[in-house]
Coordinates of N, CA and C in Angstrom, one line a residue:
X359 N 0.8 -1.2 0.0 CA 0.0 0.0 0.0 C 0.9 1.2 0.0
X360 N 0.5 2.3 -0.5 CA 1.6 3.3 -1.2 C 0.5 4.1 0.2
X361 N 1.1 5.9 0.1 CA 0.8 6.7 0.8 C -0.6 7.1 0.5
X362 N -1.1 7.2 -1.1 CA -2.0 7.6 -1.5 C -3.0 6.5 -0.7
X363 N -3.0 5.4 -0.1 CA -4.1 4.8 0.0 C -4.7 5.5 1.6
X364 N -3.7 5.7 2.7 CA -3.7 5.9 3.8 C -4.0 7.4 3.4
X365 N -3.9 8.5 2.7 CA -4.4 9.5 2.6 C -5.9 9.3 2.0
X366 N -6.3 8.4 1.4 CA -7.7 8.4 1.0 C -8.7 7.7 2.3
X367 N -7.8 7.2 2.9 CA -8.9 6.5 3.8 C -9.4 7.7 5.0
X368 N -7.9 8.2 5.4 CA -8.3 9.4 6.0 C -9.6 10.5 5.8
X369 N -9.3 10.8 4.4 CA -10.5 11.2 3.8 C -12.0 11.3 4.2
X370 N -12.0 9.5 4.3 CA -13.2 8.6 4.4 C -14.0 8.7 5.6
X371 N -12.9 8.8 6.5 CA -13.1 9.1 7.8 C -13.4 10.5 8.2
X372 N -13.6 11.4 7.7 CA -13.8 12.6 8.2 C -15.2 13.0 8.1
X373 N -16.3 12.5 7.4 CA -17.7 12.7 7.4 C -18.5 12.4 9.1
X374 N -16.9 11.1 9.5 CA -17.8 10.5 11.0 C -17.1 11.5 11.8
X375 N -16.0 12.1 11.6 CA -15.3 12.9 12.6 C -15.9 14.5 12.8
X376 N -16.4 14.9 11.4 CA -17.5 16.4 11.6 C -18.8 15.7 12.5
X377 N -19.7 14.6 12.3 CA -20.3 14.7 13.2 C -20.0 14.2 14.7
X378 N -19.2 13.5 14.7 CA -19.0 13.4 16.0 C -18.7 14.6 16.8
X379 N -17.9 15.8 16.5 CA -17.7 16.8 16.7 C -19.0 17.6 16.7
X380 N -19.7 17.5 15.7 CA -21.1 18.5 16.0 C -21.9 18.2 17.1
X381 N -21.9 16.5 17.3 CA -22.6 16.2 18.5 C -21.8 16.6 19.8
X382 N -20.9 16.5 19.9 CA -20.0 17.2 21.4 C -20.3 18.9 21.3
X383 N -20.3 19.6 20.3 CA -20.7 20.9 20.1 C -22.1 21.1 20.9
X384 N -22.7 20.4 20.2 CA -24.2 20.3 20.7 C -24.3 20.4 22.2
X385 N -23.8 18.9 22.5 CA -24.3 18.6 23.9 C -23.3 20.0 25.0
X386 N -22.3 20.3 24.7 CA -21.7 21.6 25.6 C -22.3 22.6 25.7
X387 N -22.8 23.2 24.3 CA -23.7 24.6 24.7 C -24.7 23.8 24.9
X388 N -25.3 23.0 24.9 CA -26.4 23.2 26.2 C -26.7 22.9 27.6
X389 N -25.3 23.0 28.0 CA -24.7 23.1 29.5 C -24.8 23.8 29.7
X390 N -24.5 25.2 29.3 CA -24.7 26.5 30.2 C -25.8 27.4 29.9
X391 N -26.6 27.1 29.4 CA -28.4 27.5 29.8 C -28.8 27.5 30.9
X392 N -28.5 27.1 31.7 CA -29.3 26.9 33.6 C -29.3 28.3 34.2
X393 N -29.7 28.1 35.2 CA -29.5 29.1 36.2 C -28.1 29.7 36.6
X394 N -27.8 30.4 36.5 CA -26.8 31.0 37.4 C -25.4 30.7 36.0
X395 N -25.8 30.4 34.8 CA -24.6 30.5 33.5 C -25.0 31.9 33.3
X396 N -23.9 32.2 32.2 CA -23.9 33.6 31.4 C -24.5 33.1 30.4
X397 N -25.2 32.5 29.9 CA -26.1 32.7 28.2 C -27.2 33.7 29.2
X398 N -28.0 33.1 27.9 CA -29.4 34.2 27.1 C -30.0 34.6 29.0
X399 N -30.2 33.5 29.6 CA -31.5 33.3 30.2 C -32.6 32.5 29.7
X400 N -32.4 32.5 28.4 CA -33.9 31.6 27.9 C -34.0 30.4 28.6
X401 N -33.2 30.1 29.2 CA -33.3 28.2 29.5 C -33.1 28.0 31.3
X402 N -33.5 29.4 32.3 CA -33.0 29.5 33.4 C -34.6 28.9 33.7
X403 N -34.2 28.4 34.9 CA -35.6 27.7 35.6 C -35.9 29.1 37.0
X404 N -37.1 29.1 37.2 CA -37.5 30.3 38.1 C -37.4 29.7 39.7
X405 N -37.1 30.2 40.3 CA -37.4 29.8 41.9 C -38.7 29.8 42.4
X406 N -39.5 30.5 41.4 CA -40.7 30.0 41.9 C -41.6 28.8 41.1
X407 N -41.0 28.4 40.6 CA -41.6 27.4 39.3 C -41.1 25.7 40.6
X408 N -42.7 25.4 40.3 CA -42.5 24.3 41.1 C -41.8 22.7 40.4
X409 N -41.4 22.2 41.5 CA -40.4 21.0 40.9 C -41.5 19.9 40.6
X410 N -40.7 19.0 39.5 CA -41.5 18.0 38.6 C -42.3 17.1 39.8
X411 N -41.5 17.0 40.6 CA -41.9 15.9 41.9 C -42.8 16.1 42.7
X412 N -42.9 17.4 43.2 CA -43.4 18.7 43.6 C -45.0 18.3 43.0
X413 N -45.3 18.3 41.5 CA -46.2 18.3 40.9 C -47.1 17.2 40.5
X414 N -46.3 16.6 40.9 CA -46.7 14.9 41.1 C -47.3 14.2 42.5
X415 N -46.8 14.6 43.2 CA -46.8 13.8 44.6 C -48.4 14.7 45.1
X416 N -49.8 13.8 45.3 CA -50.1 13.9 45.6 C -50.6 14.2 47.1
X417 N -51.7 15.3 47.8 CA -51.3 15.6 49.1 C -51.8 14.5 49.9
X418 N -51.4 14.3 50.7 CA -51.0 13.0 51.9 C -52.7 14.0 52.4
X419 N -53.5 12.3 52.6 CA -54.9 12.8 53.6 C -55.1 11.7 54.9
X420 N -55.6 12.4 55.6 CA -55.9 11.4 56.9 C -57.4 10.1 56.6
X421 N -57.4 9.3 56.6 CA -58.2 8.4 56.4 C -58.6 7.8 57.5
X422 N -60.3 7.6 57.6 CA -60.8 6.8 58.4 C -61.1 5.4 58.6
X423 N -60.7 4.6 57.5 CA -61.4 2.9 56.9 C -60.2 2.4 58.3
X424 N -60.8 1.2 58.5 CA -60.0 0.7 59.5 C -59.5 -0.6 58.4
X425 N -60.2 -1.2 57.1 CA -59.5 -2.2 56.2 C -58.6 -2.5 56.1
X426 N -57.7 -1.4 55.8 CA -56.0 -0.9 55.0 C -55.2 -1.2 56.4
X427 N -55.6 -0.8 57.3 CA -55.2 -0.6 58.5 C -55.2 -2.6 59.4
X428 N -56.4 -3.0 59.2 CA -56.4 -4.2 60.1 C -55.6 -5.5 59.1
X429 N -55.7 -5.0 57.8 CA -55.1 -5.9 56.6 C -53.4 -6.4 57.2
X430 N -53.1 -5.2 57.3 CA -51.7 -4.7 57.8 C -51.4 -5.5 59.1
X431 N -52.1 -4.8 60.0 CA -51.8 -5.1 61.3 C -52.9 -5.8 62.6
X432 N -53.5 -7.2 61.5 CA -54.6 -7.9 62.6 C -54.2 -7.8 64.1
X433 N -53.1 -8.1 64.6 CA -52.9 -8.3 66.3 C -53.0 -7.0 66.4
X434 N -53.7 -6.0 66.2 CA -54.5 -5.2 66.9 C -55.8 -5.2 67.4
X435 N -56.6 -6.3 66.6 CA -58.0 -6.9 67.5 C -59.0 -5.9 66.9
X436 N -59.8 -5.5 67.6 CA -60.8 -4.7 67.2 C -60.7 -3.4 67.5
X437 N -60.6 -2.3 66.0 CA -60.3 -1.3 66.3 C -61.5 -0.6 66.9
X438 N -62.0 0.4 67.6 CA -62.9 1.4 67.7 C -63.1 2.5 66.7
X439 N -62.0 2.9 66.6 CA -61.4 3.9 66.1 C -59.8 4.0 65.3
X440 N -59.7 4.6 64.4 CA -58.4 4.9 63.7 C -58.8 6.0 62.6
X441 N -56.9 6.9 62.6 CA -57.1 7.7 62.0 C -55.6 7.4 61.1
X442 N -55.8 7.8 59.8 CA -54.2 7.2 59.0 C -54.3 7.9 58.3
X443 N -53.1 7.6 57.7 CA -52.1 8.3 56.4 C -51.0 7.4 56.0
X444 N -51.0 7.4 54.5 CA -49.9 6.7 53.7 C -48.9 7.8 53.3
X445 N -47.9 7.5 52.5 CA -47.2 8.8 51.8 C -46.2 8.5 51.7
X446 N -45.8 8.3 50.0 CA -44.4 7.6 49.1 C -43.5 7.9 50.2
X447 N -42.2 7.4 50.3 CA -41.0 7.8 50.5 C -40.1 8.3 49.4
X448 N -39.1 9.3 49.3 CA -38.4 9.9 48.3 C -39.1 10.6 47.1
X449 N -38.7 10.7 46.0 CA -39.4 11.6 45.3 C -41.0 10.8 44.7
X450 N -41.0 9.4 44.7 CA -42.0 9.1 44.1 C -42.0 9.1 42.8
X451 N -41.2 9.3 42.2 CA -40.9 9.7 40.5 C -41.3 8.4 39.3
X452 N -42.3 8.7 38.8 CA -42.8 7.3 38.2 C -42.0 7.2 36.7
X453 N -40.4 7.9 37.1 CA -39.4 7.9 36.0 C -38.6 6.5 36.5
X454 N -38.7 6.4 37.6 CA -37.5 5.4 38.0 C -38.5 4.0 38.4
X455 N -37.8 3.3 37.5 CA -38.6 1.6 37.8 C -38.8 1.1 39.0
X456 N -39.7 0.4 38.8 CA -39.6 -0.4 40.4 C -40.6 -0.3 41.2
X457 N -41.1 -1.1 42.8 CA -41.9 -0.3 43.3 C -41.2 0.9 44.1
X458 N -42.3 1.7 45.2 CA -42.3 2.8 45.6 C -41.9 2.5 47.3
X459 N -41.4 3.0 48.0 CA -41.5 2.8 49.5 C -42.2 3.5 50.0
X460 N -43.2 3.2 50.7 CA -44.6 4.3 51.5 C -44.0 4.0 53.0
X461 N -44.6 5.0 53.8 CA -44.8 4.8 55.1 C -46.1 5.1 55.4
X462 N -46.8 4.3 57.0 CA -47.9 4.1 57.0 C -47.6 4.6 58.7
X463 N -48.7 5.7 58.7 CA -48.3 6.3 60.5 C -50.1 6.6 61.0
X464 N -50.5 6.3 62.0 CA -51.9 6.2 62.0 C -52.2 6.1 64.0
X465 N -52.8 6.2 64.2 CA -53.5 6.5 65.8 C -55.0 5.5 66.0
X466 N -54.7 4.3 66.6 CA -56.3 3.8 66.6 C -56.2 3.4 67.8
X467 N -57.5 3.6 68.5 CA -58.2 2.8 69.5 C -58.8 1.6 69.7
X468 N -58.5 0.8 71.0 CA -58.6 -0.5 70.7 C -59.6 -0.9 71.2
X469 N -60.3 -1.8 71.2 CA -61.0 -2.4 72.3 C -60.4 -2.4 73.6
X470 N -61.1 -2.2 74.8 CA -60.8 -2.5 75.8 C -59.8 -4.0 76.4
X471 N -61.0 -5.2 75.4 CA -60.4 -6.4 75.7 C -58.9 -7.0 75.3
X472 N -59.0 -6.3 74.1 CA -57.8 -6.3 72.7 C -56.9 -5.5 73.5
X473 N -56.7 -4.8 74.6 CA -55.7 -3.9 75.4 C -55.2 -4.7 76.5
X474 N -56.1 -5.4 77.3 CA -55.7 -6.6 78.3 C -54.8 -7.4 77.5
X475 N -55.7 -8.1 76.3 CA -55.2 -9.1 75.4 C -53.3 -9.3 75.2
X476 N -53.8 -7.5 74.9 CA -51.9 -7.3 74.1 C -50.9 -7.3 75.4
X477 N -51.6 -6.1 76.8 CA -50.6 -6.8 77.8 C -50.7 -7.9 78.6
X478 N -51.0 -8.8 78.3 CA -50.9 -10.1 78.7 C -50.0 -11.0 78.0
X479 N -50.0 -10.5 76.2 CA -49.4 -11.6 75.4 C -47.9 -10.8 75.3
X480 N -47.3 -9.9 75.9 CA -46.0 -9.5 74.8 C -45.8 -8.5 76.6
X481 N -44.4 -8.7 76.8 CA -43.6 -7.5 77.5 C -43.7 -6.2 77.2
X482 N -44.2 -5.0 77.8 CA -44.5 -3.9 77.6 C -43.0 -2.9 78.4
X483 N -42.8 -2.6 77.7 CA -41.6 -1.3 78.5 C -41.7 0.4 78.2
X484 N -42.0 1.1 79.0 CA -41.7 3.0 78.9 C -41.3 3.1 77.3
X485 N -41.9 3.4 76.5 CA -41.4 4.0 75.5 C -40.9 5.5 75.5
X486 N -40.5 6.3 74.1 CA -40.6 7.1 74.1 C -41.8 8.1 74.5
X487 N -41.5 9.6 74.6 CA -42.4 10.1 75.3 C -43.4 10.6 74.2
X488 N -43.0 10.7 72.9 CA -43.9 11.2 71.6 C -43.6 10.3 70.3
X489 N -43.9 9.6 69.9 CA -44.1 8.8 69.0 C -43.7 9.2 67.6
X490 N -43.0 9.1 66.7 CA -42.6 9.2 65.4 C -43.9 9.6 64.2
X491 N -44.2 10.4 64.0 CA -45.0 9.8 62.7 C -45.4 10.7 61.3
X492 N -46.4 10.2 60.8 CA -45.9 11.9 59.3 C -46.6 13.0 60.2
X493 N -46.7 13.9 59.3 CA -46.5 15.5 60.5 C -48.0 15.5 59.7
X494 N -49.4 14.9 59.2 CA -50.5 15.0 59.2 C -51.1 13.9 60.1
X495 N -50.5 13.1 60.9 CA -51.0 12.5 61.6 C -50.4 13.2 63.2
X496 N -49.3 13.7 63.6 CA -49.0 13.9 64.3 C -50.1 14.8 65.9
X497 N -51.1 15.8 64.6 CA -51.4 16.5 66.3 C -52.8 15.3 66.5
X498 N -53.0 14.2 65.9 CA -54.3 13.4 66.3 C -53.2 12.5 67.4
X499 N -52.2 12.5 67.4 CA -51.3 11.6 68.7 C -51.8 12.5 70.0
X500 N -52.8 12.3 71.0 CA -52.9 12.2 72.3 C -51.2 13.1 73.3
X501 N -51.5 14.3 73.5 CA -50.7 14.5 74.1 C -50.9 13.9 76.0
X502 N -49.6 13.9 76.7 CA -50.1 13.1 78.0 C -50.0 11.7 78.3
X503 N -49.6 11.4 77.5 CA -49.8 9.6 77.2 C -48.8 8.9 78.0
X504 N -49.0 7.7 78.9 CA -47.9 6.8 78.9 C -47.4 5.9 78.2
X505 N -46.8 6.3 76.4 CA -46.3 5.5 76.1 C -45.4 4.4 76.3
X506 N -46.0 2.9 76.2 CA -45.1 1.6 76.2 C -44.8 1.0 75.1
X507 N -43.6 0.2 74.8 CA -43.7 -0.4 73.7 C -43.2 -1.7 74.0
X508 N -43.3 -2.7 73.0 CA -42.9 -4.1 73.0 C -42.0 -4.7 72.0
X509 N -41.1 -5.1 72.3 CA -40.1 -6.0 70.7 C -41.2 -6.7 70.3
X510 N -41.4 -7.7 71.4 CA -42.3 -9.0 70.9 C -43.3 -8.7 70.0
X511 N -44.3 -7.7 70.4 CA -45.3 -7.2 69.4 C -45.0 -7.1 68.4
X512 N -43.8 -5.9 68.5 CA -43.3 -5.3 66.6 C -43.4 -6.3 66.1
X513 N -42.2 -7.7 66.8 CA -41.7 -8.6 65.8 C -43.2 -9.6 65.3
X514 N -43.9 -9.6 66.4 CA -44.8 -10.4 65.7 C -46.0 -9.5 64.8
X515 N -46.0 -8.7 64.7 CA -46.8 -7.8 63.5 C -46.1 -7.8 62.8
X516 N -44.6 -7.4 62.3 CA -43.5 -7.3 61.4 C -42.8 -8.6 60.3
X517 N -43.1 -9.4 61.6 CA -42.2 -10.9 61.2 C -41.1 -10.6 60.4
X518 N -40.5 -9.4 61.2 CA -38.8 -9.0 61.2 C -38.6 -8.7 59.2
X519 N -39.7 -8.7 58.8 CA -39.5 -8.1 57.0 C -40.0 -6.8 57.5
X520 N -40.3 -5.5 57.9 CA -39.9 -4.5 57.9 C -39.9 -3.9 58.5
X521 N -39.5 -2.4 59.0 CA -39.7 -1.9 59.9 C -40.9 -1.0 60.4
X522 N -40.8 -1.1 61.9 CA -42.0 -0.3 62.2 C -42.2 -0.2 63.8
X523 N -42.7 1.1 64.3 CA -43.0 1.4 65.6 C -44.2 1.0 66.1
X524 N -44.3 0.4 67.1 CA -45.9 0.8 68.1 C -46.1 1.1 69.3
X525 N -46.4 1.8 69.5 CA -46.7 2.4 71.2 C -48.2 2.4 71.9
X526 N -48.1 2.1 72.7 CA -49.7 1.9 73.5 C -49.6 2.3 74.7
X527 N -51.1 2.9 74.6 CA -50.9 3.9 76.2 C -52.4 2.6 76.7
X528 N -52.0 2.0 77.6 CA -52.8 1.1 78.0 C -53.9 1.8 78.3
X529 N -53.6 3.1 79.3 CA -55.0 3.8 80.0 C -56.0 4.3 79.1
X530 N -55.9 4.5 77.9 CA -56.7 5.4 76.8 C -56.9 4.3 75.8
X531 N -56.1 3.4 75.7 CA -56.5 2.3 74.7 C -55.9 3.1 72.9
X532 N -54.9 3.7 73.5 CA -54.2 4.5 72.3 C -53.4 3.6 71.7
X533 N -53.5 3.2 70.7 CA -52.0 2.7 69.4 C -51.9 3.6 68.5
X534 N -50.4 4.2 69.0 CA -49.5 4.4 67.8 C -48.9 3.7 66.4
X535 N -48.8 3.4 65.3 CA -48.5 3.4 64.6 C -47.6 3.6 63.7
X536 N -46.3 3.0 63.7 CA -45.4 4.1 62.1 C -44.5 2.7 61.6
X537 N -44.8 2.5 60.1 CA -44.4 1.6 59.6 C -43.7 1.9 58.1
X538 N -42.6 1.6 57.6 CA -42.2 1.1 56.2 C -42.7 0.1 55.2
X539 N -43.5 -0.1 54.3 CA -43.7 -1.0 53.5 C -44.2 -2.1 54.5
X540 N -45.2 -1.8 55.5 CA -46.3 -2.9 55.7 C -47.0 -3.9 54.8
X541 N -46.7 -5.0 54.9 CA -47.2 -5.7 54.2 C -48.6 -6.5 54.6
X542 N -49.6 -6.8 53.5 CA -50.8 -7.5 53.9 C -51.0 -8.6 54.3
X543 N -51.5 -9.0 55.2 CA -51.1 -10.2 56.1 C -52.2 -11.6 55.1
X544 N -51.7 -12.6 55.0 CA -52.8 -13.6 54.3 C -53.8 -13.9 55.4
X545 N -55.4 -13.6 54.9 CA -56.0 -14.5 55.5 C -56.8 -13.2 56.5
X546 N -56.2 -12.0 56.4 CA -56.6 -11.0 57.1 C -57.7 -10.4 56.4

């Protein structure tokens, strides 16, 4: 092969070499369009302009059904009363595969008997003095309470697949509530 061949191939090659270069062109100036570059402005986002996630995530409501609630967590017995809320964890972005992580934080009243029941079956100890939970469930938490809680319980509502708090004020018949990806129990 003489010189002339290696100069024609070169040649050959340069239709891929302009575009590859147009495309790196490309993708650079449109780096500095954002906020806070020196171009136009045309491409700055507003501080008051709300975020994609922002726009998406529906608002978290307090629910009364005790269903969703006893599905979850039967060894609570017979509720009287409950008040809940679910609500994604992280952005919720129905960009990224997969399922979603929710937390589930709620306040129900038990039966009387269902309160003997639970301290009879499981060691109760002083819990914390206010209970964890989303900040629309929070002011329905009973201030005053003598929070107790139990391993045994957790573990046996949880069966150690996820996590989750409960607190019970024996004298009021108060259960606290706050869980990760509660799962529905079979048969409930």
């Amino acid at each position: 092969m003489g010189d002339s061949t290696v100069v024609a191939r070169g040649f050959a090659d340069a239709p891929r070499t302009a575009v590859g270069a147009l495309l790196l062109l490309i993708l650079i100036s449109g780096c500095g369009t954002g906020a806070g570059s020196g171009g136009s402005g045309g491409g700055r986002v507003s501080a008051a302009a709300p975020s994609r996630s922002a726009e998406q995530s529906p608002p978290v409501e307090v629910r009364r059904d005790r269903g969703p609630v006893l599905r979850r967590f039967p060894q609570l017995g017979k509720i009287t009363g409950v008040e809940w809320a679910s609500a994604p964890l992280g952005s919720g972005s129905s960009r990224v595969p997969g399922p979603t992580d929710f937390r589930l934080s709620g306040v129900a009243t038990l039966a009387e008997a269902d309160v003997r029941r639970l301290q009879a079956e499981y060691h109760w100890v002083p819990g914390q003095a206010s209970p964890a939970v989303l900040e629309v469930i929070a002011p329905k938490v009973p201030a005053g309470t003598s929070w107790q809680m139990s391993e045994g319980f957790t573990s046996a509502v949880t069966g150690d697949v996820y996590t989750a708090t409960f607190r019970l004020d024996p004298a009021t018949g108060v259960m606290v509530f706050d869980a990760v990806n509660p799962t529905v129990v079979d048969g409930a």
